[in-house]
Amino acid sequence: MNIENNLSKGFLDIDINPELDLFGEIEKLKKEKNAIILAHYYQEPDIQDVADFIGDSLGLAQEAKKTNAEIIVFAGVHFMAETAKILNPTKKVLLPDLNAGCSLADSAPADLFKIFKQKNAEHLVISYINCSAEIKALSDIICTSSNAEKIIESLPKEQPIIFAPDKNLGAYLNKKTGRKMLLWNGACMVHEIFSLEKIIKLKIRHPKAKLIAHPECEESVLNISDYIGSTTQLLKYSQTNSASEFIVATETGILHEMQKSNPLKTFIPAPPNNNCACNDCPHMKLNTLEKLYLCMKYELPEIKMDEKLRLAAKKPIDKMLEISRAAGLIL
Ligand code: 13P
Ligand code: SF4
């Protein structure tokens, strides 16, 4: 079989013997190939369990930068794997399904953003890491949800700033820092779909539960939340707070690690505006254990990048890591 040709769907579509112990096979492949699996908290539980490192976007970028492995298997979405490649040009970076995109990253096409930037030329550009390499290359500093406040505060108060692509995170940061950043009109489909009405009803039924939310959520949800933070920050809060019930307003994948590290606590996914009881990211959930196994076995699909673009996109990521280090957020 020509493996390269099999990739037309963006992932390897090869039948696997259903009796194969995929967990065992993946562990073997990791050792044989000196490969590391980095997974985001929104991945399906099986993938999180087989990963070497699970984290938020900042943790994953940092881990990608420091690994000695020859192959980085990125169980997450395309912009995350791209970030790993930007930081590791000589390593092979694999993504189990190349179609694993991001509605937020897609909401900022580079050609339109370039015009917006030109019209506001006196502004410095801070972009959330959930964006394409092309947008990163047009940015001055990258941030994640766990370091955005510190990054903004590292700049002089009078410095005009464009914040892209997430308008909800941008509005939240404007409120927190007292800045008036110019916001790009982008959003994440997963965090915009929560139903305020259903969340309020849940809070009435669970009066002692803490509502914890990701800052990509809309302002109306953030306004009634007890705690707001990145996925890692939400996880830490659930571990250290004495409450025994939590309503979680972010993608449902995070509940796996929350429940694992707090077996006696109850985690209730915040309901979306449709008939579902939980909220999955359709992009994140394109990766499966089967695709992960196949991509490690055949070392495909691989993330490739033009060197000029990589170098331009690396500069604002390095700046982010430098400010995060100076602020004591990372080692
Ligand atoms: P963090 O894990 O950095 O909080 O990001 C959440 C997210 O939406 C990733 O796609
Ligand atoms: Fe993108 Fe939202 Fe999915 Fe994260 S949860 S990958 S921001 S669509």
XYZ file of C-alpha atoms and ligand atoms in Angstrom:
349
model
C 0.000 0.000 0.000
C 1.208 3.509 -0.802
C 0.917 5.192 2.572
C 1.366 8.754 1.282
C -1.586 8.265 -1.118
C -3.726 6.995 1.738
C -3.493 10.450 3.327
C -5.981 12.133 0.967
C -8.554 12.382 3.798
C -6.044 14.128 6.112
C -5.542 10.986 8.207
C -4.508 7.397 7.577
C -7.573 5.338 6.773
C -6.267 1.833 7.387
C -8.162 -1.022 9.053
C -6.794 -2.070 12.423
C -7.282 -5.494 13.965
C -9.918 -4.778 16.669
C -8.118 -7.189 19.002
C -4.911 -5.168 18.939
C -3.942 -3.689 22.318
C -3.596 -0.090 21.117
C -2.352 1.199 24.480
C 0.435 -1.402 24.528
C 1.318 -0.812 20.853
C 1.483 2.957 21.344
C 3.787 2.520 24.359
C 6.052 0.259 22.238
C 6.127 2.791 19.380
C 7.042 5.602 21.779
C 10.142 3.700 22.922
C 11.140 2.359 19.494
C 10.911 5.780 17.833
C 11.928 8.057 20.727
C 8.556 9.760 20.413
C 6.634 11.844 22.918
C 2.858 12.346 22.966
C 1.694 15.810 23.989
C -2.061 16.055 24.520
C -4.474 18.870 25.242
C -7.077 18.440 27.993
C -9.841 18.490 25.352
C -8.698 15.209 23.824
C -10.724 12.044 24.417
C -9.918 10.254 27.723
C -8.030 7.325 26.088
C -5.641 9.745 24.379
C -5.076 11.687 27.609
C -4.301 8.404 29.396
C -1.658 7.369 26.872
C -0.030 10.830 26.636
C 3.333 11.716 28.195
C 2.190 15.217 28.959
C -1.296 16.737 29.168
C -1.654 20.481 29.462
C -3.027 23.830 28.427
C -1.649 25.747 25.448
C 1.167 27.380 27.437
C 2.223 24.112 29.084
C 2.163 22.295 25.743
C 4.237 24.987 23.991
C 6.763 24.895 26.820
C 6.929 21.094 26.776
C 7.341 21.109 22.981
C 10.256 23.507 23.378
C 12.127 21.445 25.956
C 11.626 17.865 24.768
C 14.576 15.731 23.634
C 12.350 13.308 21.750
C 12.923 12.963 18.003
C 9.216 12.773 17.189
C 6.512 14.954 18.736
C 3.050 13.466 18.342
C 0.622 16.276 18.950
C -2.788 15.169 20.153
C -4.567 18.483 19.786
C -5.531 20.784 16.944
C -3.571 22.093 13.980
C -2.412 25.437 15.437
C -0.965 23.580 18.454
C 1.010 21.137 16.309
C 2.117 24.059 14.163
C 3.412 25.840 17.287
C 5.393 22.725 18.204
C 6.899 22.676 14.684
C 7.740 26.401 14.857
C 9.708 25.687 18.046
C 11.260 22.443 16.741
C 12.194 22.746 13.069
C 14.476 19.693 13.081
C 11.980 17.374 14.752
C 9.199 15.446 13.148
C 5.832 16.783 14.361
C 2.812 14.561 13.748
C -0.906 15.323 14.074
C -3.234 12.272 13.999
C -5.822 14.098 11.848
C -4.813 17.129 9.761
C -8.485 18.242 9.657
C -8.369 19.008 13.373
C -8.660 22.768 12.933
C -10.122 25.457 15.173
C -13.136 27.727 14.615
C -11.370 30.515 16.499
C -8.199 30.294 14.402
C -10.403 30.192 11.266
C -12.158 33.402 12.320
C -8.967 35.361 11.539
C -7.950 34.962 7.870
C -4.438 36.387 7.389
C -5.269 38.587 4.347
C -8.081 40.420 6.178
C -6.069 40.689 9.351
C -3.171 42.228 7.466
C -5.452 45.043 6.208
C -6.863 45.582 9.723
C -3.323 45.828 11.071
C -2.289 48.307 8.351
C -5.296 50.522 9.194
C -4.175 50.609 12.833
C -0.474 50.869 12.248
C 0.370 52.520 15.582
C -0.966 49.465 17.443
C 1.104 46.599 18.735
C -0.445 43.174 18.002
C -1.019 40.610 20.748
C -2.458 37.396 19.342
C -3.922 34.528 21.293
C -2.035 31.314 20.477
C -5.257 29.911 18.904
C -4.403 31.337 15.475
C -2.604 30.243 12.313
C 1.162 30.561 11.761
C 0.371 33.364 9.268
C -1.406 35.393 11.975
C 1.439 34.675 14.402
C 3.858 36.024 11.803
C 1.825 39.268 11.723
C 1.900 39.585 15.530
C 4.316 41.171 17.994
C 3.580 38.916 20.966
C 1.621 35.695 21.378
C -0.297 34.923 24.556
C -2.334 32.085 26.001
C -5.242 32.236 28.418
C -2.875 31.631 31.343
C -0.381 34.418 30.620
C -2.420 37.036 28.686
C -2.854 39.396 31.638
C 0.876 39.429 32.446
C 1.765 39.931 28.792
C -0.567 42.944 28.516
C 0.700 44.379 31.799
C 4.297 44.114 30.585
C 3.496 46.852 28.042
C 3.294 50.589 28.834
C -0.270 51.732 29.691
C -0.365 54.217 26.796
C 0.658 51.604 24.168
C -2.264 51.030 21.745
C -2.885 47.297 21.313
C -4.773 45.108 18.853
C -5.941 41.858 20.448
C -6.794 38.952 18.132
C -8.585 36.723 17.356
C -10.890 36.101 20.369
C -13.262 38.984 21.163
C -14.554 37.296 24.341
C -11.093 36.781 25.822
C -10.146 40.282 24.620
C -13.187 41.889 26.318
C -12.460 39.960 29.518
C -8.838 41.158 29.443
C -9.897 44.764 28.770
C -12.061 44.593 31.881
C -9.312 43.006 33.999
C -6.473 45.260 32.926
C -8.410 48.505 32.350
C -7.018 48.743 28.787
C -8.993 49.552 25.692
C -7.476 47.035 23.302
C -8.893 46.998 19.796
C -10.539 43.592 19.380
C -10.675 41.358 16.331
C -14.186 39.916 15.952
C -13.395 36.206 16.353
C -14.796 33.559 18.703
C -14.662 29.872 19.601
C -17.780 27.903 18.651
C -17.474 25.693 21.734
C -17.310 28.506 24.299
C -19.977 30.683 22.658
C -22.672 28.041 22.712
C -23.234 27.804 26.481
C -26.776 28.568 27.587
C -26.896 31.197 30.320
C -30.454 30.211 31.143
C -29.608 26.512 31.566
C -26.509 27.354 33.626
C -28.593 29.537 35.962
C -31.097 26.680 36.362
C -28.209 24.277 37.144
C -26.883 26.698 39.762
C -30.305 26.758 41.425
C -30.373 22.960 41.514
C -26.786 22.820 42.842
C -26.560 25.878 45.119
C -23.197 24.854 46.604
C -21.516 24.183 43.247
C -18.839 26.575 42.012
C -19.235 27.729 38.413
C -15.809 27.702 36.759
C -15.370 29.064 33.232
C -12.811 29.499 30.487
C -12.296 33.163 29.444
C -13.284 32.284 25.851
C -16.903 32.162 27.181
C -19.257 35.090 26.612
C -19.365 37.928 29.141
C -22.808 36.927 30.458
C -21.433 33.518 31.556
C -18.187 35.000 32.919
C -20.188 37.535 34.959
C -21.840 34.800 37.036
C -18.723 32.589 37.354
C -16.908 31.961 40.629
C -13.571 31.418 38.904
C -12.207 32.108 35.396
C -9.045 30.569 33.993
C -7.205 28.491 31.402
C -7.794 24.741 31.402
C -4.809 24.148 33.715
C -5.949 26.932 36.034
C -9.496 25.500 36.156
C -8.070 22.063 36.956
C -5.881 23.472 39.760
C -8.834 25.412 41.181
C -10.937 22.237 41.250
C -8.117 20.474 43.106
C -7.501 23.161 45.724
C -10.973 24.607 46.318
C -12.918 22.963 49.133
C -16.216 22.816 47.188
C -17.422 19.336 46.335
C -19.395 20.263 43.207
C -18.325 22.234 40.141
C -20.211 23.349 37.041
C -17.580 23.459 34.310
C -18.007 25.937 31.423
C -15.407 24.771 28.957
C -14.919 21.827 26.600
C -15.940 18.548 28.242
C -12.568 16.808 27.785
C -11.173 18.566 30.863
C -13.644 16.689 33.068
C -11.613 13.491 32.638
C -8.551 14.862 34.430
C -10.698 16.774 36.952
C -12.537 13.604 37.922
C -9.339 11.523 37.944
C -7.549 13.861 40.325
C -10.648 14.555 42.480
C -12.485 11.213 42.608
C -14.775 12.312 45.441
C -15.906 15.558 43.824
C -18.723 16.011 41.295
C -18.168 17.774 37.973
C -21.142 18.878 35.915
C -20.556 20.026 32.328
C -22.196 23.411 31.670
C -24.981 22.810 29.124
C -24.941 24.317 25.637
C -27.760 26.011 23.768
C -28.884 22.811 22.043
C -30.256 19.478 23.176
C -26.913 18.053 24.341
C -25.885 17.744 27.963
C -22.236 18.524 27.328
C -20.069 20.482 24.940
C -17.435 18.778 22.765
C -15.068 20.540 20.352
C -15.689 18.821 16.988
C -12.120 19.636 15.912
C -10.380 18.267 18.993
C -12.509 15.148 18.893
C -11.405 14.261 15.335
C -8.313 12.643 16.864
C -8.929 9.082 18.019
C -6.739 6.437 19.629
C -6.765 4.520 16.308
C -5.565 7.554 14.321
C -2.938 8.236 16.982
C -1.625 4.679 16.682
C -1.540 4.786 12.864
C 0.160 8.167 12.771
C 2.882 6.895 15.108
C 3.332 3.669 13.164
C 3.634 5.326 9.729
C 4.904 8.745 10.928
C 2.140 10.529 9.013
C 0.458 13.040 8.717
C 3.387 15.335 9.371
C 3.334 19.117 9.905
C 5.502 20.902 7.319
C 6.200 24.607 7.220
C 7.889 27.133 5.027
C 11.092 28.287 6.792
C 10.487 32.016 6.246
C 7.000 31.727 7.765
C 8.341 29.635 10.645
C 10.972 32.209 11.569
C 8.467 35.075 11.429
C 5.964 33.126 13.559
C 8.645 32.112 16.070
C 9.580 35.666 17.073
C 6.298 36.510 18.902
C 6.202 33.043 20.514
C 9.740 33.518 21.861
C 8.668 36.915 23.176
C 5.736 35.267 24.977
C 7.996 32.638 26.560
C 10.490 35.335 27.604
C 7.795 37.502 29.306
C 6.210 34.413 30.920
C 9.597 33.402 32.331
C 10.296 36.908 33.653
C 6.839 36.934 35.286
C 7.585 33.577 36.979
C 4.788 31.785 35.098
C 7.158 29.195 33.623
C 10.662 28.015 34.498
P -6.088 26.562 27.124
O -5.947 25.088 27.333
O -4.769 27.206 26.920
O -6.870 27.170 28.239
O -6.898 26.780 25.762
C -8.189 26.352 25.599
C -8.556 26.124 24.177
O -9.572 26.512 23.695
C -7.652 25.378 23.368
O -8.194 25.204 22.136
Fe -10.646 26.038 18.748
Fe -12.586 26.336 20.504
Fe -11.953 23.904 19.680
Fe -10.269 25.265 21.272
S -12.284 24.526 21.804
S -9.751 24.100 19.425
S -10.615 27.350 20.566
S -12.788 25.531 18.404
